[in-house]
């Protein structure tokens, strides 16, 4: 049972962390609340403890690195993504595909699975490299023409850092230190902002990875069915470490598979959980497209709604919503300016 506990713990924490890093801690709802606990409350408590343990000097060094990883552009999480995905794929390739072809999984899945993984990495590369839409003095006017000011969430104001008039729907990203057109959020997995220019690649990134995970989980399950049949696990007698016969149950079969193929079992379980989490996250973003709003605007609107003075602004209709298909077209056809 110890291994089970460890497995469940790892899978849940990895998926929570994954989702939280893409959710603004300033919004509302359970994800934003969790995000706040992890990125605001926890660091504050950690800082207090580390001052006690290491003194102010040691503590400021620790928070410097923490702030650097989360608040400055750096490739740490891109490396983590590559290690995780490449590691997962390698285990899948050598441990799982070793049983393919079989009665349930034809060999074509080795090729389609590999091609799909490569497509996912390519989409990740595009999400990381396509510009979100940096506002500069040369393109400021062009960006201002895309969206009108709604006089609720956006009014014509200057960004004090960039010294530019902020186009409607743009926001200054404190991590990248630039103003970004139709700013959604800063994503540390792609080490840049998600905005007007790369939102479609960000959506493609979540969708492709959720489908890859679901595909991996489904093929993985079929390979396990094949293993259960091949090793005649259904008719096997199991004994515990004391030599007593254990009554047959699905739990015993799963425990057996987990101990015999731990890394492969882990990857398939991870595929299943990440697949579900990412699908949920994709639908959340699809809903934002449906309403033609951004994570930033959602948070802004909720903030305004809480203040009695500005409540009426939050209740103003969203002038950017042009209907679902037009909203999708806006996302797909978005072109940035140099
Ligand atoms: Zn700015
Ligand atoms: Zn950013």
PDB file of C-alpha atoms in Angstrom, residues 25-26 56 66 77 95 121 148 152-153 156 190 196 199 202 213 215 221 250 266 269 281 296 319 325:
ATOM      1  CA  UNK A  25      -3.851  33.399  -8.285  1.00  0.00           C
ATOM      2  CA  UNK A  26      -5.840  36.634  -8.468  1.00  0.00           C
ATOM      3  CA  UNK A  56      17.845  37.199   7.041  1.00  0.00           C
ATOM      4  CA  UNK A  66      12.391  31.225  -5.733  1.00  0.00           C
ATOM      5  CA  UNK A  77       9.975  24.804 -16.650  1.00  0.00           C
ATOM      6  CA  UNK A  95       8.323  -0.715 -21.891  1.00  0.00           C
ATOM      7  CA  UNK A 121       6.591  18.848 -29.032  1.00  0.00           C
ATOM      8  CA  UNK A 148     -11.975  49.714 -28.950  1.00  0.00           C
ATOM      9  CA  UNK A 152     -15.310  49.522 -18.228  1.00  0.00           C
ATOM     10  CA  UNK A 153     -12.223  47.334 -18.035  1.00  0.00           C
ATOM     11  CA  UNK A 156      -6.886  55.013 -22.608  1.00  0.00           C
ATOM     12  CA  UNK A 190       6.237  28.188 -22.235  1.00  0.00           C
ATOM     13  CA  UNK A 196      -3.142  37.858 -28.876  1.00  0.00           C
ATOM     14  CA  UNK A 199      -3.213  32.163 -27.868  1.00  0.00           C
ATOM     15  CA  UNK A 202      -1.449  27.811 -26.340  1.00  0.00           C
ATOM     16  CA  UNK A 213      -2.443  11.674 -22.762  1.00  0.00           C
ATOM     17  CA  UNK A 215      -4.542   8.229 -26.352  1.00  0.00           C
ATOM     18  CA  UNK A 221      -4.947   0.059 -20.787  1.00  0.00           C
ATOM     19  CA  UNK A 250      -8.647  -6.593  -9.142  1.00  0.00           C
ATOM     20  CA  UNK A 266       3.275   5.103 -13.535  1.00  0.00           C
ATOM     21  CA  UNK A 269      -1.609   6.430 -14.765  1.00  0.00           C
ATOM     22  CA  UNK A 281      -8.380  23.075 -18.606  1.00  0.00           C
ATOM     23  CA  UNK A 296      -6.981  38.546 -17.067  1.00  0.00           C
ATOM     24  CA  UNK A 319     -18.348  44.495 -26.144  1.00  0.00           C
ATOM     25  CA  UNK A 325     -17.582  31.463 -34.545  1.00  0.00           C
TER      26      UNK A 325
END
